PDB file of N, CA and C in Angstrom:
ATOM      1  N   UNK H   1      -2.023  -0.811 -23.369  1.00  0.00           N
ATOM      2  CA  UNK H   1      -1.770  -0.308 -22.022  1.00  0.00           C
ATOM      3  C   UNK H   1      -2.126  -1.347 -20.955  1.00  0.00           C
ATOM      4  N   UNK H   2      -1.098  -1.311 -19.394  1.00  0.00           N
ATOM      5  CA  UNK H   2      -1.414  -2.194 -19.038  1.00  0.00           C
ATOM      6  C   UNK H   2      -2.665  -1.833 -18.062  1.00  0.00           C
ATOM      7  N   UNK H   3      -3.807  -2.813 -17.439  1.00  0.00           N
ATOM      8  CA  UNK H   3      -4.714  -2.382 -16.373  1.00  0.00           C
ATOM      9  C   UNK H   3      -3.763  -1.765 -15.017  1.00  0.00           C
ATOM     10  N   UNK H   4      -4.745  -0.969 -14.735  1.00  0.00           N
ATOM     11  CA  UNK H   4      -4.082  -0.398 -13.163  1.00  0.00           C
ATOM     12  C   UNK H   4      -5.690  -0.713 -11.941  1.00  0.00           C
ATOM     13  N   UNK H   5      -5.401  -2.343 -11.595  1.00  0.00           N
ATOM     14  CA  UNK H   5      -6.062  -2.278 -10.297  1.00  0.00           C
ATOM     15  C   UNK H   5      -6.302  -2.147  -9.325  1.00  0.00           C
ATOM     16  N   UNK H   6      -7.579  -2.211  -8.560  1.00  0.00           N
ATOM     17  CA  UNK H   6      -7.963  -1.396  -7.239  1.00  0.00           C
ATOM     18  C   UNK H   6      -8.138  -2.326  -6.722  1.00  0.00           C
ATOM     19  N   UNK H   7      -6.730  -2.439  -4.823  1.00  0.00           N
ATOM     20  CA  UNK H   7      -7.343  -3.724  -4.279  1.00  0.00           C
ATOM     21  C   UNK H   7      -7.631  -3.138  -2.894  1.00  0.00           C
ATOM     22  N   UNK H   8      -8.871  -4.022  -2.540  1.00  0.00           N
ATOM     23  CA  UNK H   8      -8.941  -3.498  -1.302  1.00  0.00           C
ATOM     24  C   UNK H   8      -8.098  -4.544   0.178  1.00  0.00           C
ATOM     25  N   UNK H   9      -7.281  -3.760   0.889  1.00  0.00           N
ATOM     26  CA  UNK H   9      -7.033  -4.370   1.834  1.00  0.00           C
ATOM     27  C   UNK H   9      -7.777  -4.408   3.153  1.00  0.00           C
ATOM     28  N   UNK H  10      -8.427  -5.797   3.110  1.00  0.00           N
ATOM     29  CA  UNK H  10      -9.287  -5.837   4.345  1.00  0.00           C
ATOM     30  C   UNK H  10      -8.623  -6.675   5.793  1.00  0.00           C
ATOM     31  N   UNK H  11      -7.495  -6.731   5.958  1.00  0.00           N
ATOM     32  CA  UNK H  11      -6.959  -7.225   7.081  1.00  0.00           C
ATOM     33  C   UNK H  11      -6.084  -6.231   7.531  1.00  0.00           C
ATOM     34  N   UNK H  12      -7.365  -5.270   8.629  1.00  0.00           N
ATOM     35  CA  UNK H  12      -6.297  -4.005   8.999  1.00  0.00           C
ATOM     36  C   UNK H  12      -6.809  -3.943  10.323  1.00  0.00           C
ATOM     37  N   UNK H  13      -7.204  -4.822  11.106  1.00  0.00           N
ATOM     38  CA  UNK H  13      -7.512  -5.244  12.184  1.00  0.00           C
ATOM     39  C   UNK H  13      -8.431  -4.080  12.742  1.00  0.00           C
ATOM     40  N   UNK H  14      -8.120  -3.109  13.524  1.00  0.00           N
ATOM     41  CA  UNK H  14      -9.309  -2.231  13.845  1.00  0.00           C
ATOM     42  C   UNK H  14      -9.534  -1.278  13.158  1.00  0.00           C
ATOM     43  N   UNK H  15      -8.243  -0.786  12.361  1.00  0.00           N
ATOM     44  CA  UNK H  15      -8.292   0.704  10.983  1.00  0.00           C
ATOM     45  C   UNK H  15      -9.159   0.326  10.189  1.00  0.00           C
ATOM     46  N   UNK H  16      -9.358   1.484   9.610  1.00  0.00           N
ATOM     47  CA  UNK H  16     -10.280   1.877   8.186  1.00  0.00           C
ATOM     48  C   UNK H  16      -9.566   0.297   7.388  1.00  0.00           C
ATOM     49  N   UNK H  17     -10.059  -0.031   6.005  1.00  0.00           N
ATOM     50  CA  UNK H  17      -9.760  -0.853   5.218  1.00  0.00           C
ATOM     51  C   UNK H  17      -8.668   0.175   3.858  1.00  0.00           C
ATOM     52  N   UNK H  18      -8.014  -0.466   3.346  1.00  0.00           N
ATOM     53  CA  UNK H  18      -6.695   0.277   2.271  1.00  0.00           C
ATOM     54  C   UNK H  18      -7.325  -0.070   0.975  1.00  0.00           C
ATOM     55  N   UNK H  19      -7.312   1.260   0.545  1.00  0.00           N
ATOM     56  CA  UNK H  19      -8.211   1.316  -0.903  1.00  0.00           C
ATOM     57  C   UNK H  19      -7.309   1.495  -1.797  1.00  0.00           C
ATOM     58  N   UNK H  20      -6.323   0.449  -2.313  1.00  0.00           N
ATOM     59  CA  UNK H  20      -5.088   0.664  -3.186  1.00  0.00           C
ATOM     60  C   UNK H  20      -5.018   0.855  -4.503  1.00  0.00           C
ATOM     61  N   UNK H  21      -5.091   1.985  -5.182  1.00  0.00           N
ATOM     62  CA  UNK H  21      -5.093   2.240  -6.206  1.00  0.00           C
ATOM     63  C   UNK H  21      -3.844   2.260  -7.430  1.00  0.00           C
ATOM     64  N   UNK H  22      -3.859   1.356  -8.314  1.00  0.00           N
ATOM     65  CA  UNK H  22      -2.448   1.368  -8.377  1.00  0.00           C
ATOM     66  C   UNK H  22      -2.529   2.545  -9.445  1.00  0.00           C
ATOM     67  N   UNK H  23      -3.400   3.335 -10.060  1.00  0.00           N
ATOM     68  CA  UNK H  23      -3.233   3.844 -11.248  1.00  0.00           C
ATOM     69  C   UNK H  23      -2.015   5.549 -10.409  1.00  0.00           C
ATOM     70  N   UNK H  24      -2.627   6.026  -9.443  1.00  0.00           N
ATOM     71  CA  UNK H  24      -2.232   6.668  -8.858  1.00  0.00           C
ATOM     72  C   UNK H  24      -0.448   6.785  -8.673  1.00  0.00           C
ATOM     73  N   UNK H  25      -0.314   5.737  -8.179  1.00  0.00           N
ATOM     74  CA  UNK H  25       1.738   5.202  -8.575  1.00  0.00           C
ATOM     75  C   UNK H  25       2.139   4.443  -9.643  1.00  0.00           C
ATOM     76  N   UNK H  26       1.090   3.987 -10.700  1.00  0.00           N
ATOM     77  CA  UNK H  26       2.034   3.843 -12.193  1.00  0.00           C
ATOM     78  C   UNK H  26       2.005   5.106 -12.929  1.00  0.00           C
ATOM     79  N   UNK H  27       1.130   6.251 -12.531  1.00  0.00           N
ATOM     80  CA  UNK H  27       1.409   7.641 -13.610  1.00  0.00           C
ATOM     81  C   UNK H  27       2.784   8.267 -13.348  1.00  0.00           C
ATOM     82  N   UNK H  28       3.769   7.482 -12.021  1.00  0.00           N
ATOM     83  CA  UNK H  28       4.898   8.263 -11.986  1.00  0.00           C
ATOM     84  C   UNK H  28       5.669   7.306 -11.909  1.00  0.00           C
ATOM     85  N   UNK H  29       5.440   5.896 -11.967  1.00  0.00           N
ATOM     86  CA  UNK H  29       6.550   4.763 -11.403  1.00  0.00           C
ATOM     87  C   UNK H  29       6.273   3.820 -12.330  1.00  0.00           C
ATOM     88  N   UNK H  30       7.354   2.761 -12.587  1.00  0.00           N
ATOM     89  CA  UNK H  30       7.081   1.627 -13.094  1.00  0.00           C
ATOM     90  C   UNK H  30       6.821   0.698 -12.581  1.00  0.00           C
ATOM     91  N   UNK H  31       6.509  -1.006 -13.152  1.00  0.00           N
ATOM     92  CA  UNK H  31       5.971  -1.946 -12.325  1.00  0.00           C
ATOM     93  C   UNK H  31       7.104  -2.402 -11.261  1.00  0.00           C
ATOM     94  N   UNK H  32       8.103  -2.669 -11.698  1.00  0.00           N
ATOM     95  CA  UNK H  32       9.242  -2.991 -10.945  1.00  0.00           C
ATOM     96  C   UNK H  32       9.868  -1.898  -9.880  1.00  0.00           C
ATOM     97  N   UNK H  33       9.285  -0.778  -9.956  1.00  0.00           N
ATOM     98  CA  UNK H  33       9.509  -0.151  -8.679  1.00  0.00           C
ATOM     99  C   UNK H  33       8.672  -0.520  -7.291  1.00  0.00           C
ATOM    100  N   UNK H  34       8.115  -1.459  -7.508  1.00  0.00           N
ATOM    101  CA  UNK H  34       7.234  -1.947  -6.358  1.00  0.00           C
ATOM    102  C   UNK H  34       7.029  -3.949  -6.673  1.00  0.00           C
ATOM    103  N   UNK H  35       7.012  -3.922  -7.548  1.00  0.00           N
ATOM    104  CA  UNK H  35       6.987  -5.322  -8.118  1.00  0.00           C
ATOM    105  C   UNK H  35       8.654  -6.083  -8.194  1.00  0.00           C
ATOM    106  N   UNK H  36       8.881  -5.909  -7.133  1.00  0.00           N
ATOM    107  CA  UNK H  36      10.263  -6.515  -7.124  1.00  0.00           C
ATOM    108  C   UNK H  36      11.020  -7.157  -5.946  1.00  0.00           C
ATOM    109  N   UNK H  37      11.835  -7.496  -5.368  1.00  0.00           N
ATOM    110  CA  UNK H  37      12.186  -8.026  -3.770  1.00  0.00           C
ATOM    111  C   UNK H  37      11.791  -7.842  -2.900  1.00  0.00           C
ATOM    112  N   UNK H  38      12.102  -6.416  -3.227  1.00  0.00           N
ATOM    113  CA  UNK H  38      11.583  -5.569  -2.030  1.00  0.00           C
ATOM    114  C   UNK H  38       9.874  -5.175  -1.373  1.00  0.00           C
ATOM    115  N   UNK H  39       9.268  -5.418  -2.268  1.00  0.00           N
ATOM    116  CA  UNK H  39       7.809  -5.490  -2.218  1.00  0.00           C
ATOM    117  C   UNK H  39       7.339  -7.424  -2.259  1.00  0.00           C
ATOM    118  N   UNK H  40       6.719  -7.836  -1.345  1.00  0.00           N
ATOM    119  CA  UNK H  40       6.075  -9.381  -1.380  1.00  0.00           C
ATOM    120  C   UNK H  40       4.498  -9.272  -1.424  1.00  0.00           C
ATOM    121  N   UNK H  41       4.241 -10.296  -1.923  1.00  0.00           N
ATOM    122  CA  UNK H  41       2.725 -10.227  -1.956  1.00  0.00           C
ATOM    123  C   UNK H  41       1.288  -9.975  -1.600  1.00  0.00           C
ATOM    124  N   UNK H  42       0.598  -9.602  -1.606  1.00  0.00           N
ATOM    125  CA  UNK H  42      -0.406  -9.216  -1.335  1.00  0.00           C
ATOM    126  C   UNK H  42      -0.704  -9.835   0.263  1.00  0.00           C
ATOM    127  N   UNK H  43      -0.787 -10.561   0.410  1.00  0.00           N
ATOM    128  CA  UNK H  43      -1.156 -11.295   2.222  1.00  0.00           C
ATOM    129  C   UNK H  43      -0.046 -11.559   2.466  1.00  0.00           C
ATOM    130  N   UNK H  44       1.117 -10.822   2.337  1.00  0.00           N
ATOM    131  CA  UNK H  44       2.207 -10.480   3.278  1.00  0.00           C
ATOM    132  C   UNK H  44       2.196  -8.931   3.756  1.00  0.00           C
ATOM    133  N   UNK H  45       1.344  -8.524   3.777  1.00  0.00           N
ATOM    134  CA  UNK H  45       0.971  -7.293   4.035  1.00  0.00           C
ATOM    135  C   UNK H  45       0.998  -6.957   5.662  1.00  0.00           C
ATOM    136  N   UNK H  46       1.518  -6.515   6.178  1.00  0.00           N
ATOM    137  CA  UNK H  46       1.614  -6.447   7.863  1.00  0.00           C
ATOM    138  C   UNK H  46       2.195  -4.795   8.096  1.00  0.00           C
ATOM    139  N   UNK H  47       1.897  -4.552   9.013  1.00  0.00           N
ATOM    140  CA  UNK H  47       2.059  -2.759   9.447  1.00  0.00           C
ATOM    141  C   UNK H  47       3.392  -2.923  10.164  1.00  0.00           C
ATOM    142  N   UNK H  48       4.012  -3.842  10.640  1.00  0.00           N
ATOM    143  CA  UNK H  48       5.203  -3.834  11.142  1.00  0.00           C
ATOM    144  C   UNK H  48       6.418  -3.799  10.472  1.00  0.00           C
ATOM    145  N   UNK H  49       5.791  -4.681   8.824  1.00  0.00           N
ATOM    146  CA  UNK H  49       6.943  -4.787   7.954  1.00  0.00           C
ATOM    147  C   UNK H  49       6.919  -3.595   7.087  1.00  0.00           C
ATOM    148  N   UNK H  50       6.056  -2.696   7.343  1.00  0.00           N
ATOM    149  CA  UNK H  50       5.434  -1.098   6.543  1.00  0.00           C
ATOM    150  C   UNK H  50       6.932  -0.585   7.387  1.00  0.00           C
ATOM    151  N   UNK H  51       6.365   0.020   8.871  1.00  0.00           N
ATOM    152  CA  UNK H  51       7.422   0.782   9.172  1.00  0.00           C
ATOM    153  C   UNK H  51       9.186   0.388   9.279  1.00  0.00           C
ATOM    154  N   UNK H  52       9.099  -0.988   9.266  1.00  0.00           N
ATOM    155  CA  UNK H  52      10.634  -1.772   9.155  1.00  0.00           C
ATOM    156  C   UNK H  52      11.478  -0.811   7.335  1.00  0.00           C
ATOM    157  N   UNK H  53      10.472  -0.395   6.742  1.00  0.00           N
ATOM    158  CA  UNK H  53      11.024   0.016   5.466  1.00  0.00           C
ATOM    159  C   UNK H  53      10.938  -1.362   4.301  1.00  0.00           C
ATOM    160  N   UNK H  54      10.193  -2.053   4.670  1.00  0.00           N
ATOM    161  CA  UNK H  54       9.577  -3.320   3.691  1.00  0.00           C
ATOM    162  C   UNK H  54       8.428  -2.851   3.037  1.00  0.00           C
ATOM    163  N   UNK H  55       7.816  -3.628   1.937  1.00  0.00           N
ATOM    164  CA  UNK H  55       6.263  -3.101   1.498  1.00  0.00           C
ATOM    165  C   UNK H  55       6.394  -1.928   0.670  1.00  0.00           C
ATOM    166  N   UNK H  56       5.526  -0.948   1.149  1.00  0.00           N
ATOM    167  CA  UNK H  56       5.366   0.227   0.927  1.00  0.00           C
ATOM    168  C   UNK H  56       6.109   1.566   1.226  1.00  0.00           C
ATOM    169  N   UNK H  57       6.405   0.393   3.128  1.00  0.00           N
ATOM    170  CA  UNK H  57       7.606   1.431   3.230  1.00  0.00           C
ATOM    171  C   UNK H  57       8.480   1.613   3.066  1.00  0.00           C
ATOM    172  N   UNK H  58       8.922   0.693   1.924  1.00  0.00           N
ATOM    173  CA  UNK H  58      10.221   0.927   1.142  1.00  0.00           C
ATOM    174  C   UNK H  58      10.809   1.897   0.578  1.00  0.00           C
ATOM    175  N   UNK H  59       9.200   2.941   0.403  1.00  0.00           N
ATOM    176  CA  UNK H  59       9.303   4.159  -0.833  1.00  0.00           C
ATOM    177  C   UNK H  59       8.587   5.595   0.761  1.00  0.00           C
ATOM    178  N   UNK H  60       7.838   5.142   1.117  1.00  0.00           N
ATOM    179  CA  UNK H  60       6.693   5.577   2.070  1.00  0.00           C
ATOM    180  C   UNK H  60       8.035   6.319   3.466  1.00  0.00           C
ATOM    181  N   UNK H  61       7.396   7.389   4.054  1.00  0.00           N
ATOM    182  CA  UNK H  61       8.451   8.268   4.627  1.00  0.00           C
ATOM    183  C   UNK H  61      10.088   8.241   4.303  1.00  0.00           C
ATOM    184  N   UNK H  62      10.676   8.023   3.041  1.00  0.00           N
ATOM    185  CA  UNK H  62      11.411   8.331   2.306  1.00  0.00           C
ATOM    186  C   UNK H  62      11.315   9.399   1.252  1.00  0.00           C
ATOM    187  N   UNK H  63      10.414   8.918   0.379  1.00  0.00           N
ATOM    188  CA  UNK H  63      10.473   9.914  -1.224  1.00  0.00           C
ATOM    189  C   UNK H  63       8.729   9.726  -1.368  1.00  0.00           C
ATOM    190  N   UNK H  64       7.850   9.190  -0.756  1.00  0.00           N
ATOM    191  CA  UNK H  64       6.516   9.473  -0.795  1.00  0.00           C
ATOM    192  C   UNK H  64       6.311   9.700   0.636  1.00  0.00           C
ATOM    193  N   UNK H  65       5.127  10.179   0.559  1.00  0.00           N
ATOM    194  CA  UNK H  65       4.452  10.970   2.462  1.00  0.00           C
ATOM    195  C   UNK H  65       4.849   9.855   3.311  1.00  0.00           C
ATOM    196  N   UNK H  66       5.033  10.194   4.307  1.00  0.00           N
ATOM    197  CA  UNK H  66       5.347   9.528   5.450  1.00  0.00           C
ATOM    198  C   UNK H  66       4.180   8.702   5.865  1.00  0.00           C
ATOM    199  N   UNK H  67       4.980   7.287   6.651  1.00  0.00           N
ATOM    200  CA  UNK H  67       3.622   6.733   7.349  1.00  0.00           C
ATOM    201  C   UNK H  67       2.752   7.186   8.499  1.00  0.00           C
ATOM    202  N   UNK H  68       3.029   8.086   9.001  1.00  0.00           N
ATOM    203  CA  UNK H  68       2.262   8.763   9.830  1.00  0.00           C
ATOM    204  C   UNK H  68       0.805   9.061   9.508  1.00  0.00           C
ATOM    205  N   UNK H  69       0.611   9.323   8.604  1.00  0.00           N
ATOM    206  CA  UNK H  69      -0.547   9.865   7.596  1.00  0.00           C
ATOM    207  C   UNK H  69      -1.215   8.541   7.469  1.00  0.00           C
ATOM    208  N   UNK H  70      -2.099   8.212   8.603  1.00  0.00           N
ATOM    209  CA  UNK H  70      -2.490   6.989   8.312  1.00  0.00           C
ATOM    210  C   UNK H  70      -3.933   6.871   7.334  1.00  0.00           C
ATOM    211  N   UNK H  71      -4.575   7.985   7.918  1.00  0.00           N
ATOM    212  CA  UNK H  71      -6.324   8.555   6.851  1.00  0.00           C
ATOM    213  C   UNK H  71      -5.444   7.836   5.255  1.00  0.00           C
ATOM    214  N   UNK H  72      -4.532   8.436   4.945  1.00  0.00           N
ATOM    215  CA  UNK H  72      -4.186   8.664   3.464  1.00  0.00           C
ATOM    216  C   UNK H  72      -4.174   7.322   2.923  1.00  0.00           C
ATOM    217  N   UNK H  73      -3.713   6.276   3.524  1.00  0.00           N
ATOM    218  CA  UNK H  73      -4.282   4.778   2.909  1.00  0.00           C
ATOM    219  C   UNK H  73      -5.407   4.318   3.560  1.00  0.00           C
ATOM    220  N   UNK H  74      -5.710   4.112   5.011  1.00  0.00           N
ATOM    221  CA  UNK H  74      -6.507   3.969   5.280  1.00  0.00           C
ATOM    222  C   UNK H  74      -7.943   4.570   5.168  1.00  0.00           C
ATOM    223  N   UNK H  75      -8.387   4.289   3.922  1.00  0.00           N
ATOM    224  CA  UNK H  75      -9.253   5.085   3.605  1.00  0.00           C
ATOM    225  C   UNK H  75     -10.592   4.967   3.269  1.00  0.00           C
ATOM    226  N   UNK H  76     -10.931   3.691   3.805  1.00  0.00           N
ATOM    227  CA  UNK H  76     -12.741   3.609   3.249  1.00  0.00           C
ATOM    228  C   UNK H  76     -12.986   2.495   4.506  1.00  0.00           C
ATOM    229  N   UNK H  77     -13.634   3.169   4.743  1.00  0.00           N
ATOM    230  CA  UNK H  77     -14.607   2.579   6.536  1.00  0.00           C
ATOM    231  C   UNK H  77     -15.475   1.063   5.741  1.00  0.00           C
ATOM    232  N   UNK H  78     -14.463   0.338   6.860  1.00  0.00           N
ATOM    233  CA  UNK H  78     -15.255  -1.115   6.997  1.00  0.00           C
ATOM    234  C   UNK H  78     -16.718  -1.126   6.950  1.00  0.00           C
ATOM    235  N   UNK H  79     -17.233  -2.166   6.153  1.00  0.00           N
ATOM    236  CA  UNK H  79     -18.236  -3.248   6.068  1.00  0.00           C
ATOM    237  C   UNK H  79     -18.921  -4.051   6.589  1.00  0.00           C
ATOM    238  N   UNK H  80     -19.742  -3.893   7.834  1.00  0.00           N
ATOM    239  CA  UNK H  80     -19.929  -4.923   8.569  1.00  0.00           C
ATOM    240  C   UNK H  80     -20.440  -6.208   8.177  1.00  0.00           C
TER     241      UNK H  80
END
């Protein structure tokens, strides 16, 4: 089986930090549903290219919860 890791995204400028769990979207998806064009790498991560329908929001207020719901990723209070 493959690992399902937890990354934290800490460049979220004043929001909470993104506690990304991948085990959560491989129990219903495969790697290439996110691991593919349409998804870029980890520090290409930007909230502008979220709501453009890039990233996450490729899938995200389509066929998973909307981005509105910001608590729901943003989810573990910064570190000083």
């Amino acid at each position: 089986p493959l690992a399902h890791p937890t990354i934290m995204y800490k460049n979220t400028e004043t929001a909470d930090w993104v506690n990304f769990t991948h085990k959560e979207h491989a129990d219903w998806l495969v790697c290439d549903s996110c691991h593919n064009k349409n998804v870029i790498a980890i520090n290409e991560m930007q909230e502008t290219k979220l709501h453009s329908g890039k990233l996450c929001g490729y899938c995200h207020g389509k066929v998973a919860f909307s981005l509105e719901h910001c608590e729901k990723c943003h989810n573990t209070a910064k570190i000083q």
